[in-house]
PDB file of C-alpha atoms in Angstrom:
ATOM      1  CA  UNK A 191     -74.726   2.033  49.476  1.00 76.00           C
ATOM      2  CA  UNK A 192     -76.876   1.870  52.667  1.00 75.00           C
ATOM      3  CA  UNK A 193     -74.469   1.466  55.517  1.00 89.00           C
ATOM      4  CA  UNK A 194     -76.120   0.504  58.965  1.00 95.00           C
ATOM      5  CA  UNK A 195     -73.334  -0.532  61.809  1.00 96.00           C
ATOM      6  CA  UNK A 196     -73.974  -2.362  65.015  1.00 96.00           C
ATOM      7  CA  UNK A 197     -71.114  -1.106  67.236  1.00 88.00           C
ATOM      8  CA  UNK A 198     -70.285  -4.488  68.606  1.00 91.00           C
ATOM      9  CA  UNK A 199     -70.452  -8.043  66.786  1.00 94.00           C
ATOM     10  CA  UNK A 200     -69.821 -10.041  69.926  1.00 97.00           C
ATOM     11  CA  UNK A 201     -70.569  -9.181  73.831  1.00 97.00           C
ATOM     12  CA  UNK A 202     -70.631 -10.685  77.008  1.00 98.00           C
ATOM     13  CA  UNK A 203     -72.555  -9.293  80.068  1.00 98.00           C
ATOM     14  CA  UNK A 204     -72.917 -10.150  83.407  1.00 98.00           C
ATOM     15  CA  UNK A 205     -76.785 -10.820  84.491  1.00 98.00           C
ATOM     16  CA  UNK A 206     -77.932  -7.408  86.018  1.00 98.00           C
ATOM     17  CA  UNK A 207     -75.593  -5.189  83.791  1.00 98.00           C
ATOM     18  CA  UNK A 208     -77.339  -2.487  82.057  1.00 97.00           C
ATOM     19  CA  UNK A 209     -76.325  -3.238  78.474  1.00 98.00           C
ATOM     20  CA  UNK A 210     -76.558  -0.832  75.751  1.00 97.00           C
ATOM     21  CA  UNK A 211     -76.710  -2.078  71.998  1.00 98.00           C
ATOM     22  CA  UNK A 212     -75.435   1.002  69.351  1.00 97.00           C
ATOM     23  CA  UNK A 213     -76.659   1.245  65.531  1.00 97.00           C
ATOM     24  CA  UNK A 214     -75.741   3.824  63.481  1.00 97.00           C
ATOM     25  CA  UNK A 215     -76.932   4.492  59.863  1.00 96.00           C
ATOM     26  CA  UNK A 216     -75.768   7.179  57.298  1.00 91.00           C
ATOM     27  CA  UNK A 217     -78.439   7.401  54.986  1.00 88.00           C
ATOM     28  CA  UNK A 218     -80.675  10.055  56.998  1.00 89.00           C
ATOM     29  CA  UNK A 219     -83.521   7.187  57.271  1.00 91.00           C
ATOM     30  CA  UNK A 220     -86.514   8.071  59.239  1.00 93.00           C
ATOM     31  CA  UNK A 221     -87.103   4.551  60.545  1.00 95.00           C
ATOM     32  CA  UNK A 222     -85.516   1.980  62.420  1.00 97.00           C
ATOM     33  CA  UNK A 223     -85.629  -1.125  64.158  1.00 97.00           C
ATOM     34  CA  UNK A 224     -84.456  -3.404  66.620  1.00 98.00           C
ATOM     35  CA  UNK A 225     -85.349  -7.060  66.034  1.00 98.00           C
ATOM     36  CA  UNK A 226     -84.358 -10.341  68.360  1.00 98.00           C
ATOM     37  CA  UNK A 227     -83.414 -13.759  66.385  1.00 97.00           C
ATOM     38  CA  UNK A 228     -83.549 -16.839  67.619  1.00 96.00           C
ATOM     39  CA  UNK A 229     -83.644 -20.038  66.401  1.00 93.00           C
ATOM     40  CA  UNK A 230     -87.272 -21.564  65.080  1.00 91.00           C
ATOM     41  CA  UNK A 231     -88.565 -17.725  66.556  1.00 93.00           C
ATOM     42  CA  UNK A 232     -87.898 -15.880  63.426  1.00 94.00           C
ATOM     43  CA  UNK A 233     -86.965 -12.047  63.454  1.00 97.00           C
ATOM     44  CA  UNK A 234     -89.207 -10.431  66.801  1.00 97.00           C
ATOM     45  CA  UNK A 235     -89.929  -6.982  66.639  1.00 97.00           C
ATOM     46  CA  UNK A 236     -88.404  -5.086  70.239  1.00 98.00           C
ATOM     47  CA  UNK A 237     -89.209  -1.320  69.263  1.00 97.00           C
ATOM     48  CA  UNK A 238     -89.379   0.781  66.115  1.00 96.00           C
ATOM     49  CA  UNK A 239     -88.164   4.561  65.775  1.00 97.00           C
ATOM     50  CA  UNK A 240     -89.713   6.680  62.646  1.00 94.00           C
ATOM     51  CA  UNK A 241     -88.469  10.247  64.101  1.00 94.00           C
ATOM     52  CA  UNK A 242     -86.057  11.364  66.688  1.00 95.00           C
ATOM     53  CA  UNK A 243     -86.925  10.875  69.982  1.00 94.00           C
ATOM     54  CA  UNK A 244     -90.084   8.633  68.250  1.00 95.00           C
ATOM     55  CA  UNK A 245     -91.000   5.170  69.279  1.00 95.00           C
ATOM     56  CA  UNK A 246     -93.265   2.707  69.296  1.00 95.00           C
ATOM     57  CA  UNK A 247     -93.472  -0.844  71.163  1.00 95.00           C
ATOM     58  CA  UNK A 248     -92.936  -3.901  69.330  1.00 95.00           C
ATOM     59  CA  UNK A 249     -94.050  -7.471  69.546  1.00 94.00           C
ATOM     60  CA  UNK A 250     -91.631  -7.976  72.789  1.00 96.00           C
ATOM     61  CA  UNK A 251     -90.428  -4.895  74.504  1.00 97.00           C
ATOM     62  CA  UNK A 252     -90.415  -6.473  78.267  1.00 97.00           C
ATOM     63  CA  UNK A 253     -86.792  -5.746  79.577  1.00 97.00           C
ATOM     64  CA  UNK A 254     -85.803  -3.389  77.083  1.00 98.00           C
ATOM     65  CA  UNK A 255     -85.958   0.462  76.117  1.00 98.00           C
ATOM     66  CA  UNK A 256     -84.391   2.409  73.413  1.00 98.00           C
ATOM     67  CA  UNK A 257     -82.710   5.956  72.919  1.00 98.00           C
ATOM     68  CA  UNK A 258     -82.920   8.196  69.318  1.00 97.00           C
ATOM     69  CA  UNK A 259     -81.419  11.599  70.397  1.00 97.00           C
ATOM     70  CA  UNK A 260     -80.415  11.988  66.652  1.00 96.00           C
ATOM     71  CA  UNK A 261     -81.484  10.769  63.201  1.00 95.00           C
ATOM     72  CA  UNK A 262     -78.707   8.421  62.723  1.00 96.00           C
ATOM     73  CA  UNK A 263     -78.365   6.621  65.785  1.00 97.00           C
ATOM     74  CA  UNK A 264     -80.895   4.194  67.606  1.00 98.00           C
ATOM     75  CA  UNK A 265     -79.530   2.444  70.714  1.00 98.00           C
ATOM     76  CA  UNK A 266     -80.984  -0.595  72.358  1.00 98.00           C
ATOM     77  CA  UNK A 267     -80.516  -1.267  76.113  1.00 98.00           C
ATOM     78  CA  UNK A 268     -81.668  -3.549  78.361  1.00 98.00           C
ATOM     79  CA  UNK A 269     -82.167  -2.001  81.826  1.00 95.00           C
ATOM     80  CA  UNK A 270     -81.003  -5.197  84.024  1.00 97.00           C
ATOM     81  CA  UNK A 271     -79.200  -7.709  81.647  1.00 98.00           C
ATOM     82  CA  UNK A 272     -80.646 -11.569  82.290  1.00 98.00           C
ATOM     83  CA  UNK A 273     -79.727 -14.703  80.822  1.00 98.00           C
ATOM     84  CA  UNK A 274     -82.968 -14.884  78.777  1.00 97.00           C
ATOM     85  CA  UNK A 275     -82.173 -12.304  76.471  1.00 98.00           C
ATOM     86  CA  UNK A 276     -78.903 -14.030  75.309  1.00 98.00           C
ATOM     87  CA  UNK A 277     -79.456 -13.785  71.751  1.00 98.00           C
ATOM     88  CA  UNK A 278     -78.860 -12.375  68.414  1.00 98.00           C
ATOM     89  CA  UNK A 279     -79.703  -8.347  67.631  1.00 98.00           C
ATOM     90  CA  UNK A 280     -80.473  -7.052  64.693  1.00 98.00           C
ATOM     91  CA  UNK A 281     -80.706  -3.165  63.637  1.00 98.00           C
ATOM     92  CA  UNK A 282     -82.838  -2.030  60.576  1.00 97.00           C
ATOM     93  CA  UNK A 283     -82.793   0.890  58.639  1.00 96.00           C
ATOM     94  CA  UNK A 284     -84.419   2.775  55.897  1.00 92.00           C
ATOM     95  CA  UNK A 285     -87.430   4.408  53.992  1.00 87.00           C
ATOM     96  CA  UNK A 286     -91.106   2.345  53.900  1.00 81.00           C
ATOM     97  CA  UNK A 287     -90.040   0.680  50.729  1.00 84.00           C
ATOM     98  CA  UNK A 288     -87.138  -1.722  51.948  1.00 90.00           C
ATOM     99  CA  UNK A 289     -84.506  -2.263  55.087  1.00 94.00           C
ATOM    100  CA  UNK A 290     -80.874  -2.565  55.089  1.00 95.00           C
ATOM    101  CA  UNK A 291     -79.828  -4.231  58.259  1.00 97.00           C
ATOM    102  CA  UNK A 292     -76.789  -4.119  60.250  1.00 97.00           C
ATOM    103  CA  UNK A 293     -74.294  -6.790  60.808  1.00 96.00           C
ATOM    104  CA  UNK A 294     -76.349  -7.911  64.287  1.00 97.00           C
ATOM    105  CA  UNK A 295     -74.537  -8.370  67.748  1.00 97.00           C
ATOM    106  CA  UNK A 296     -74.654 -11.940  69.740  1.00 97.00           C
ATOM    107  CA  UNK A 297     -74.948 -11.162  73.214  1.00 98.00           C
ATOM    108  CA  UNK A 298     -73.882 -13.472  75.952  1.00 98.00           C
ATOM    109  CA  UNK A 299     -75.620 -13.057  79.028  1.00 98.00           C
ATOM    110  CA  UNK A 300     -73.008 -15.302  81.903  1.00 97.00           C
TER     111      UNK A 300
ATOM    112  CA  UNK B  74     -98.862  -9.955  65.283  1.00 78.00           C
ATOM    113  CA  UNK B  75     -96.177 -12.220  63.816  1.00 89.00           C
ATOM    114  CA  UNK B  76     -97.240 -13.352  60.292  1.00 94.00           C
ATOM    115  CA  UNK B  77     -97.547 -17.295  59.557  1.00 95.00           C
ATOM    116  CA  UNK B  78     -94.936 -18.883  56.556  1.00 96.00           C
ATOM    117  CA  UNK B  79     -95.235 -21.582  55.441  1.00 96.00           C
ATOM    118  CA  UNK B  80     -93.801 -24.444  54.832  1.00 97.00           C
ATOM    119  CA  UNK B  81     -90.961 -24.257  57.846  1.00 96.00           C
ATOM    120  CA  UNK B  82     -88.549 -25.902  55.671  1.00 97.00           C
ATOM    121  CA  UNK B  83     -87.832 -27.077  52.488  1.00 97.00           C
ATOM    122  CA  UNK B  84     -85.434 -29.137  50.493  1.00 97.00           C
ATOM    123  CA  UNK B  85     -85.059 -28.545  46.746  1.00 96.00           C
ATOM    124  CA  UNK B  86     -82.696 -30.623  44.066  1.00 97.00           C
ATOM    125  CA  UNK B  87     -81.162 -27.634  41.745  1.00 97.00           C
ATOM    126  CA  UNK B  88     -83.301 -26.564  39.152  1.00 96.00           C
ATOM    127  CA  UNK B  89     -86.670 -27.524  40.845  1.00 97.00           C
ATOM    128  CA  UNK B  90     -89.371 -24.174  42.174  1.00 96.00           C
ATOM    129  CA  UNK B  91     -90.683 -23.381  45.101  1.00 97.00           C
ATOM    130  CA  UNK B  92     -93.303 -21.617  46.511  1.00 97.00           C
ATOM    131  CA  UNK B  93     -93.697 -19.658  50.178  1.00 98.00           C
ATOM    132  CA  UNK B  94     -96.614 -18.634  51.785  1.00 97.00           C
ATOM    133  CA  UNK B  95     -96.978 -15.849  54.436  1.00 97.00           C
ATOM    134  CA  UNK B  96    -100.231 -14.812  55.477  1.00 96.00           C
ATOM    135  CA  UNK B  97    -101.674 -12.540  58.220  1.00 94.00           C
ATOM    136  CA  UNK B  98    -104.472 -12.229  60.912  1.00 92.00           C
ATOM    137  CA  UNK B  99    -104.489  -8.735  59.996  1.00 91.00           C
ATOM    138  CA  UNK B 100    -105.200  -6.500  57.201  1.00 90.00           C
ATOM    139  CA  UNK B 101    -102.119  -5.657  55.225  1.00 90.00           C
ATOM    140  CA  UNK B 102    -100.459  -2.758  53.604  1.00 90.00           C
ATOM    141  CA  UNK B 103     -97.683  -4.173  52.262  1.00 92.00           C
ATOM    142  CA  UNK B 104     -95.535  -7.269  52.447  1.00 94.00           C
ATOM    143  CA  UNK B 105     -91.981  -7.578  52.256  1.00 95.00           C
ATOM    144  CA  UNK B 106     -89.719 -10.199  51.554  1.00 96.00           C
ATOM    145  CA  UNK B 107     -86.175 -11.099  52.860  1.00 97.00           C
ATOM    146  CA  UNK B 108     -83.599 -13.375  52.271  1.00 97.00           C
ATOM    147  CA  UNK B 109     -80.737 -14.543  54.966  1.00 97.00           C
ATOM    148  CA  UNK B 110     -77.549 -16.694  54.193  1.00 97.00           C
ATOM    149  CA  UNK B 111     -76.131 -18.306  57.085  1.00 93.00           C
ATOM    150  CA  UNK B 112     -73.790 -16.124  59.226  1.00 92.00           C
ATOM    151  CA  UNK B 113     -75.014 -12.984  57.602  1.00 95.00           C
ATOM    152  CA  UNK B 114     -77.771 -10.226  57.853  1.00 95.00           C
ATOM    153  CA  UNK B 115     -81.472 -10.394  56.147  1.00 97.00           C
ATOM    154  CA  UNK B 116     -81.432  -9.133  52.818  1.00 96.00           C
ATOM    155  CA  UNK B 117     -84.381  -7.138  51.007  1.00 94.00           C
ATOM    156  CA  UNK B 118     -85.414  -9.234  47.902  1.00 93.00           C
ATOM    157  CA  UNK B 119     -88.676  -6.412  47.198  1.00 92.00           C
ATOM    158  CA  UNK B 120     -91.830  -5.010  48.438  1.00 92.00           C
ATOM    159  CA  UNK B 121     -95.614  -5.512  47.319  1.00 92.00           C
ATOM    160  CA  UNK B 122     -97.910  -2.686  48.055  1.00 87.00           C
ATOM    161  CA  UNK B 123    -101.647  -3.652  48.621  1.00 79.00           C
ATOM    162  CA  UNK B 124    -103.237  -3.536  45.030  1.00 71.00           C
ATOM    163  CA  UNK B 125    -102.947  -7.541  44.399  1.00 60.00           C
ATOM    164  CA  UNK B 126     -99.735  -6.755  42.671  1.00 65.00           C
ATOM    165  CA  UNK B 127     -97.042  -9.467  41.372  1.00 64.00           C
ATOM    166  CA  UNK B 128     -93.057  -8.759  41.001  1.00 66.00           C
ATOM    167  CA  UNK B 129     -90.439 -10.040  39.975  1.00 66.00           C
ATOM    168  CA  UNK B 130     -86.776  -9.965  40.511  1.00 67.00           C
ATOM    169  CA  UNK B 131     -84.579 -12.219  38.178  1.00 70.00           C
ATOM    170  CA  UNK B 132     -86.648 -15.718  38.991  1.00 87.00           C
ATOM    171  CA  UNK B 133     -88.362 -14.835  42.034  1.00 92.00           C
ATOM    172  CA  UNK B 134     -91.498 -13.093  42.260  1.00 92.00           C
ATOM    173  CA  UNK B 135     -93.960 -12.566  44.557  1.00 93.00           C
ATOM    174  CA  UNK B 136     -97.690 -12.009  44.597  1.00 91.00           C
ATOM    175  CA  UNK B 137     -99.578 -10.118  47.320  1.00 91.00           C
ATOM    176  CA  UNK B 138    -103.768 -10.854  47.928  1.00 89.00           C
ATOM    177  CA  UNK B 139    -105.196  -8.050  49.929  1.00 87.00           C
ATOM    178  CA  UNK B 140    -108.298  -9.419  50.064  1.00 89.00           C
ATOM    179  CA  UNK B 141    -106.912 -13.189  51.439  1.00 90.00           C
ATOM    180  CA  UNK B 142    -103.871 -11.347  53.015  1.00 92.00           C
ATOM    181  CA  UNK B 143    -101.692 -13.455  51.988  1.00 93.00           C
ATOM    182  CA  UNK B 144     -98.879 -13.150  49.881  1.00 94.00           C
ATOM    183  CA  UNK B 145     -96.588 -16.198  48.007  1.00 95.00           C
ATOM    184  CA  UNK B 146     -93.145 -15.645  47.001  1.00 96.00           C
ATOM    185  CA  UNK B 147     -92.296 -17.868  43.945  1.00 95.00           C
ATOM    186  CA  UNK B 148     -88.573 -19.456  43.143  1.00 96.00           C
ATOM    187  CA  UNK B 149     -88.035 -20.917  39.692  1.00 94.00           C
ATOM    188  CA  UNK B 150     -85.557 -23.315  38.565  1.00 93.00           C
ATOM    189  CA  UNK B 151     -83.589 -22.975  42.014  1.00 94.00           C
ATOM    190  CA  UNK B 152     -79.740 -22.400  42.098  1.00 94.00           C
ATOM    191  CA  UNK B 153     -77.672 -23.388  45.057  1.00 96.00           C
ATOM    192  CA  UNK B 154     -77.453 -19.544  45.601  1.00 94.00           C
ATOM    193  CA  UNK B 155     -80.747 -19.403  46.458  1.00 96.00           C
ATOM    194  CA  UNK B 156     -80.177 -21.093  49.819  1.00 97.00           C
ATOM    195  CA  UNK B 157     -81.019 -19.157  52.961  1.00 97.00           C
ATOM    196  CA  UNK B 158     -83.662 -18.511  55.263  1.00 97.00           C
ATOM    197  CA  UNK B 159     -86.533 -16.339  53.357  1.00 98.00           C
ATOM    198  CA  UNK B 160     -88.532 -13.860  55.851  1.00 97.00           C
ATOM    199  CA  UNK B 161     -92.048 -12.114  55.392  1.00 97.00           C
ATOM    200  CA  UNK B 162     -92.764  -9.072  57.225  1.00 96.00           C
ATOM    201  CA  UNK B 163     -95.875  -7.129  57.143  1.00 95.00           C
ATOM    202  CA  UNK B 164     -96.974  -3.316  57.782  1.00 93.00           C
ATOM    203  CA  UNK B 165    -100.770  -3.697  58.625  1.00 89.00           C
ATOM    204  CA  UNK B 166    -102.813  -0.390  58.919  1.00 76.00           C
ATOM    205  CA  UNK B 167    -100.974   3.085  58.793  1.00 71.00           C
ATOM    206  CA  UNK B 168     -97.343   3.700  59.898  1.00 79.00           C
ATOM    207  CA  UNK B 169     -94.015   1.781  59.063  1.00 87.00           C
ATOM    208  CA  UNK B 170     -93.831  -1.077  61.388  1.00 92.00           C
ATOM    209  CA  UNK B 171     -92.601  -4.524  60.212  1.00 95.00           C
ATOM    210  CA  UNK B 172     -93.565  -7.125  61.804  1.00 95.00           C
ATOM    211  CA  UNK B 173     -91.552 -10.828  60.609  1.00 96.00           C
ATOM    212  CA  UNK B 174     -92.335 -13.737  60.298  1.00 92.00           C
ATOM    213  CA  UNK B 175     -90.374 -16.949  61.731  1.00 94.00           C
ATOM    214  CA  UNK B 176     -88.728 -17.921  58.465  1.00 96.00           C
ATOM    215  CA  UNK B 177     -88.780 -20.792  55.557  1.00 97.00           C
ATOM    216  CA  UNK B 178     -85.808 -22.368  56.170  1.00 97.00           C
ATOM    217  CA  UNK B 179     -84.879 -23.542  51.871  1.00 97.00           C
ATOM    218  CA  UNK B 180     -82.194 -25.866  51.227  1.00 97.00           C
ATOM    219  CA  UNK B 181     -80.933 -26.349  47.582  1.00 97.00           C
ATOM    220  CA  UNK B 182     -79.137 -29.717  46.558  1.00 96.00           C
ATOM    221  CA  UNK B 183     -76.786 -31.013  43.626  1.00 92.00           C
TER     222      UNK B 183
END
């Protein structure tokens, strides 16, 4: 089984913190995501890796930017932490025919 | 682009169907469908190349129309299990990107 992990499941940041958001997959997957949730919003695309050191903008990248030094890992961060982007993260993974996502992590921005 | 689902939300008495839309501004390449259980991360359900191909996966299918690009994903005979939060996302032109929807929010009843 697919196993993608988001380091942390809850986090709490102070506004202006550079944040960084880890996921980590096994399966040797050539793409991944980083999607926002929020309620009546749906799932909104931040940025999408298909290669090391690959990227491409998503529906909402404003305040973010991403990291893939290696295959496995893809890591979110948000350069100066505000209270807007308190919400939930999810992490895809996987090959063009389907997406195993991680766990997610709630962030708190205080 | 975020594609369009309809309805929002719906509320079904065991054993009844339903059906979801999802449709796009754009020209699609494939559509995939996800379903989320409260507390817990999107699951992959399947994926519908462009073709105009239907598929099933114990009772729910799915059809995809390139030409309307649109595609429906059908529940029949609803169990409580089916309860979630089904998501569309879409790949339009070349590449792997996948782009959600904002979720059909389906309630099954006793």
């Amino acid at each position: 089984d697919v196993k993608v992990t988001q380091s942390s499941r809850y986090l709490v940041k102070r506004t202006g913190e550079k944040v960084f958001l880890e996921c980590v997959q096994d399966m040797d997957h050539e793409n991944m995501f980083w999607y926002r949730q929020d309620p009546g919003l749906g799932l909104r695309l931040i940025y999408f890796s298909y290669d090391v050191k690959m990227k491409e903008k998503g529906d909402i990248p404003e305040g973010y930017s991403v990291s893939r030094e290696k295959k496995e890992r893809f890591s979110l961060i948000l350069e100066s932490a505000s209270t807007n982007q308190t919400s939930m993260y999810l992490c895809a993974s996987g090959r063009s025919y389907g997406y195993t996502f991680g766990s997610g992590t709630r962030l708190t921005v205080v | 682009q975020q594609p369009v689902q309809s309805p929002q939300a719906v509320i079904l008495r065991e054993g009844e169907d339903a059906v979801i839309n999802c449709s796009s501004s754009k020209a699609l390449y494939s559509v995939h469908w996800y379903r989320q259980k409260h507390g817990e991360a999107p699951v992959f359900l399947m994926i519908l190349l462009k073709g105009g191909e239907q598929k099933g996966h114990e009772k729910i299918s799915a059809s995809f129309n390139e030409k309307k690009q649109q595609s429906s994903l059908y529940l029949t005979a609803s169990q409580l299990s089916y309860s979630g939060t089904y998501f569309c996302g879409t790949v339009t032109g070349g590449g792997n990107k996948l782009t959600f929807g904002t979720g059909t929010q389906l309630k099954v009843e006793l």
